[in-house]
Coordinates of C-alpha atoms and ligand atoms in Angstrom, one line a residue:
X1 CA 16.1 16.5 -0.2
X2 CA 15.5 14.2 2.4
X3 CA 16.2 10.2 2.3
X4 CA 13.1 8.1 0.6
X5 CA 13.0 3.9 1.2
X6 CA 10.4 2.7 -1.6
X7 CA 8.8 -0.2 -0.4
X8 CA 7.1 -2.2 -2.8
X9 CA 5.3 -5.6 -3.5
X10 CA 2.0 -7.4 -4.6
X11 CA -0.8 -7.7 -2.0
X12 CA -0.4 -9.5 1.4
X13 CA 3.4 -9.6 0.7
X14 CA 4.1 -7.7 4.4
X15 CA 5.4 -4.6 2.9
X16 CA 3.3 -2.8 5.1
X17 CA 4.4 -4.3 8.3
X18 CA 8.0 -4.1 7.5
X19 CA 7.9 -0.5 6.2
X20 CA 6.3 1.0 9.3
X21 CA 8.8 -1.0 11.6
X22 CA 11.2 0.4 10.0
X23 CA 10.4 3.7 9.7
X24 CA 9.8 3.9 13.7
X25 CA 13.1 2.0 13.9
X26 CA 14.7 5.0 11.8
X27 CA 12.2 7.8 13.7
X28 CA 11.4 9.0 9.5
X29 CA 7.8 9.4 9.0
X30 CA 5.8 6.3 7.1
X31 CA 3.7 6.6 4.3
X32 CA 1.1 4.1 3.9
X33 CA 0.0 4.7 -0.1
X34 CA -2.7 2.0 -0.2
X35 CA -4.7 3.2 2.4
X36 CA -5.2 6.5 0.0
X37 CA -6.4 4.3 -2.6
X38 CA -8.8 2.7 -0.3
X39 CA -9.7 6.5 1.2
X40 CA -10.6 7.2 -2.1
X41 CA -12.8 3.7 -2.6
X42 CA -15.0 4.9 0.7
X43 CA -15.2 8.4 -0.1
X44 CA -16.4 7.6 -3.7
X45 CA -18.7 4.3 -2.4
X46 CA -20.4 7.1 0.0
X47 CA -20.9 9.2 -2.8
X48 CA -22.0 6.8 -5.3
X49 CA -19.6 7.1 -7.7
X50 CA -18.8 4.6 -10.0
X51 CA -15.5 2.5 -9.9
X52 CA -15.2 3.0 -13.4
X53 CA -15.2 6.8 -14.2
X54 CA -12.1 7.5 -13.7
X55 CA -12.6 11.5 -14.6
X56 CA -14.7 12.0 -11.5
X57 CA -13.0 9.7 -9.4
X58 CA -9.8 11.9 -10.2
X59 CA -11.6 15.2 -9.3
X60 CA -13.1 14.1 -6.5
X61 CA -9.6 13.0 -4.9
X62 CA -8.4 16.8 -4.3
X63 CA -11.7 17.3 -2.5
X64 CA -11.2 14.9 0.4
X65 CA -9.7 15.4 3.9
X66 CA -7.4 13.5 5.1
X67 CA -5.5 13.3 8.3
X68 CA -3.3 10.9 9.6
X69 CA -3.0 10.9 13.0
X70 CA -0.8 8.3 15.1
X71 CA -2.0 5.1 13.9
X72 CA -5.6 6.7 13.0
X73 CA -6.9 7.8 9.7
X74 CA -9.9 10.4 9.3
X75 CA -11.5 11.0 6.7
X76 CA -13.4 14.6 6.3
X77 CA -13.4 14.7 10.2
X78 CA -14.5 10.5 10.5
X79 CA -12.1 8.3 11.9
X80 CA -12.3 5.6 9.3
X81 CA -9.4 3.6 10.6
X82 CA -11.3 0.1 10.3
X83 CA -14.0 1.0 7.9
X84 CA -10.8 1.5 4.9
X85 CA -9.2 -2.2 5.9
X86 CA -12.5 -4.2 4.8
X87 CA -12.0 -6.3 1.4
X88 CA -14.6 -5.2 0.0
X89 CA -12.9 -1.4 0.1
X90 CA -9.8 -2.9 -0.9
X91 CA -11.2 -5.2 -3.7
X92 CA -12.6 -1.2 -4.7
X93 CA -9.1 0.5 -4.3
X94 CA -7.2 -2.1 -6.6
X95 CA -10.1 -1.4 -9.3
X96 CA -9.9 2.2 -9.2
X97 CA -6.1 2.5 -9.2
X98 CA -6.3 1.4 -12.8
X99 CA -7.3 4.8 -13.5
X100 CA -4.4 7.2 -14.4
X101 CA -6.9 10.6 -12.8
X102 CA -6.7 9.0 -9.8
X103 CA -3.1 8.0 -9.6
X104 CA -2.2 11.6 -11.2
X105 CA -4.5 13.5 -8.6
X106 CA -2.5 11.3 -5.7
X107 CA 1.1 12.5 -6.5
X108 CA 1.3 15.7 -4.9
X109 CA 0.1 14.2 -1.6
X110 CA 2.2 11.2 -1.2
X111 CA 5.0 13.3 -2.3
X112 CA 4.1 15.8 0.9
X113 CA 4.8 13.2 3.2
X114 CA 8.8 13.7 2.1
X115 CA 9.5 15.2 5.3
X116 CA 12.7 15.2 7.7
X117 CA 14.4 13.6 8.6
X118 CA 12.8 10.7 6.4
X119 CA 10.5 8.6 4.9
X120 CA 9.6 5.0 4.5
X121 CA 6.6 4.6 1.8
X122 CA 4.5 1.4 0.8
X123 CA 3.0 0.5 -2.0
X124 CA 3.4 -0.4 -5.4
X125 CA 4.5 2.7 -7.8
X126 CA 7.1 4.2 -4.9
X127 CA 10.6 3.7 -6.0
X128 CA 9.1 3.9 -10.1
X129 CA 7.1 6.7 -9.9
X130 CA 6.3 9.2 -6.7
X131 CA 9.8 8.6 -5.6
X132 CA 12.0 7.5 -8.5
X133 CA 15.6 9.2 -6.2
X134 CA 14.8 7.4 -3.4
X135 CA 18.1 6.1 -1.8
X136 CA 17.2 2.5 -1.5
X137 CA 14.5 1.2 -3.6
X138 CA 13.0 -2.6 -2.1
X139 CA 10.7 -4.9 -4.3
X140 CA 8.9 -7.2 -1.2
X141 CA 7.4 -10.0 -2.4
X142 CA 6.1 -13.7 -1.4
X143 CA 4.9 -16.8 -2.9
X144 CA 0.9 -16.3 -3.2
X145 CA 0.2 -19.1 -1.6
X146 CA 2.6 -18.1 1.5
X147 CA 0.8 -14.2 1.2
X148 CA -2.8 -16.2 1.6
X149 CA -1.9 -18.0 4.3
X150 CA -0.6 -14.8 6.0
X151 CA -3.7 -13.2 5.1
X152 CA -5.7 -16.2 6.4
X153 CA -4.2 -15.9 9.9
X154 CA -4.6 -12.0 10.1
X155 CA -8.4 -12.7 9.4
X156 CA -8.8 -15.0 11.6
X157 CA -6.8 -13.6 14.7
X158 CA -9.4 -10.9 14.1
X159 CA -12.0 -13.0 14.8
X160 CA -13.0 -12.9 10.6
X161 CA -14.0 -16.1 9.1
X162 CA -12.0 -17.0 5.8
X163 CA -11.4 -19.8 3.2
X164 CA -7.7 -20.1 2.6
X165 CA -8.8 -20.8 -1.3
X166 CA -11.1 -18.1 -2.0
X167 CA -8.0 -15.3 -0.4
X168 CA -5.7 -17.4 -2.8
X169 CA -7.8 -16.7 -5.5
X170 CA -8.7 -12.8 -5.2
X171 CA -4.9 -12.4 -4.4
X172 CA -4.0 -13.7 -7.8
X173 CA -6.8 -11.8 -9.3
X174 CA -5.5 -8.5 -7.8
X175 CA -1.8 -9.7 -8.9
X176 CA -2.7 -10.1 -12.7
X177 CA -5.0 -6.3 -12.2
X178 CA -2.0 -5.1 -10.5
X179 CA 0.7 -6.1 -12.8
X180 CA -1.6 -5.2 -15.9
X181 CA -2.5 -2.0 -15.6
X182 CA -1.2 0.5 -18.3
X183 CA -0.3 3.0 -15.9
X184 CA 2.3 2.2 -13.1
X185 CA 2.0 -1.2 -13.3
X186 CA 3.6 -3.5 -10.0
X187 CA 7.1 -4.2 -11.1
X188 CA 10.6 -4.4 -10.2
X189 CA 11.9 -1.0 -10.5
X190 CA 15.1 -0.2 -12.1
X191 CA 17.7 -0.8 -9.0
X192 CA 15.8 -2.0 -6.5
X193 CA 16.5 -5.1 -4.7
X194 CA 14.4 -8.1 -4.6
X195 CA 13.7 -9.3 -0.9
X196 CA 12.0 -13.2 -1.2
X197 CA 10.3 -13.3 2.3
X198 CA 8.3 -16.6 2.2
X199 CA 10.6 -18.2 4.3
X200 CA 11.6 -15.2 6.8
X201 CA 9.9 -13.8 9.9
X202 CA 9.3 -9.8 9.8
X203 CA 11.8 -9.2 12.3
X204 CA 14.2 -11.3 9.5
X205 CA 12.8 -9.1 6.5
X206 CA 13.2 -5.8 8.8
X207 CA 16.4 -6.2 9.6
X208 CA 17.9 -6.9 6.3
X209 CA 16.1 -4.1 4.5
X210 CA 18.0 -1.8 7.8
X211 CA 21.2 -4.1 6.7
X212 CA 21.1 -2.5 3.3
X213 CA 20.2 0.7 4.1
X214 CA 23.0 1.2 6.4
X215 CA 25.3 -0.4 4.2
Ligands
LIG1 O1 -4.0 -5.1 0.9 P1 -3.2 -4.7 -0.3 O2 -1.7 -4.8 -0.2 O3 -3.8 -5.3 -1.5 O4 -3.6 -3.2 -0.5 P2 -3.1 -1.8 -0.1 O5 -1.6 -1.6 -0.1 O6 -3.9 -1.4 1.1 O7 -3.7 -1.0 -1.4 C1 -5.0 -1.1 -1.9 C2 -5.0 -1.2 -3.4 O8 -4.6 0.0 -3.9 C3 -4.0 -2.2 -3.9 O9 -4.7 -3.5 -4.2 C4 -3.5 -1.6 -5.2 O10 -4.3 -2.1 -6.3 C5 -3.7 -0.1 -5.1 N1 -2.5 0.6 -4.9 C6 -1.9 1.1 -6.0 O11 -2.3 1.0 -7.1 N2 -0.7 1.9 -5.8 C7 -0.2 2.1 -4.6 N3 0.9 2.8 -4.5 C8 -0.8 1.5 -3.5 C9 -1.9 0.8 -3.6

């Protein structure tokens, strides 16, 4: 089987940035498991399903088409690439990923993306439940204040306006949703190695998950 790095870590904690670095440092292929959830948040806004039926959400997930493509994503045929990365879409994904259907009807497709020579995959069940043999297991993670701030600048080097208090806030409100789900809840998974990276630059973060990879 080929080599999985499980990436994972609260909201805003750069896990996303770090794993696809590394993965084009390491030419394996990168799996970005959020954006699924947030695929799954459009496709079932469009369709006017509610957030909370977690039965229909999880049949409707087997039913979409998605394609990664480069950095694009497509959704049934619609290049979504921006349209997923609104918080409104994510505040939507981290509600529906409380649902087990969901999570269940997702397995089979993250675990495709095991291809060689390699993958890096992002997100917050990787190294505890789609990839629980991967060969180096990372648990990313930041102060909340120094993820908001992060966020804060992201937002506003888009051009977005932002209050560095309310992204505070619904990043400690996706925290407590994350970590208290009953199903695959955000935690340290058994082995993996916490990387604090509050105080280091991505290139810092990058190069010490490649450190202990190669090690
Ligand atoms: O921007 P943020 O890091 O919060 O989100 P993301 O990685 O794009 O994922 C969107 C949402 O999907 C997260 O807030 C999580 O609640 C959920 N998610 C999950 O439950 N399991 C994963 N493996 C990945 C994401």
């Amino acid at each position: 089987n080929f080599p999985v790095i499980a990436i994972d870590g609260p909201t805003a904690s750069g896990k996303g940035t770090v794993a696809s670095l590394l993965a084009e440092k390491l030419g394996f292929h990168y799996l970005d498991s959020g954006a699924l959830y947030r695929l799954v948040a459009l496709a079932s806004e469009k369709q006017g399903i509610d957030v909370k039926n977690g039965p229909e959400l999880g049949l409707l997930v087997p039913k979409l088409l998605i394609l990664f493509k480069n950095s694009q994503i497509f959704l049934n045929g619609e290049d979504v690439t921006d349209a997923i990365r609104t918080e409104n879409i994510g505040l939507r994904a981290s509600t529906l990923a409380v649902h087990p259907e969901v999570r269940t009807a997702l397995v089979g497709l993250q675990r495709s993306f095991r291809q060689p020579p390699g993958l890096v995959a992002d997100g917050r069940d990787m190294a505890s439940v789609i990839f629980p043999d991967a060969v180096l297991k990372v648990f990313l993670t930041a102060t909340a204040i120094a993820r908001a701030e992060r966020r804060y600048k992201q937002l506003i080097a888009k051009g977005i306006s932002a209050k560095l208090f309310d992204l505070l806030q619904d990043l400690q409100e996706r925290d407590a949703r994350d970590s208290s789900r009953g199903t695959a809840p955000l935690l340290v998974a058994d082995g993996a190695k916490v990387l604090e990276t509050s105080d280091l630059s991505i290139d810092q973060a990058v190069k010490t998950v490649l450190d202990w990879y190669q090690s």
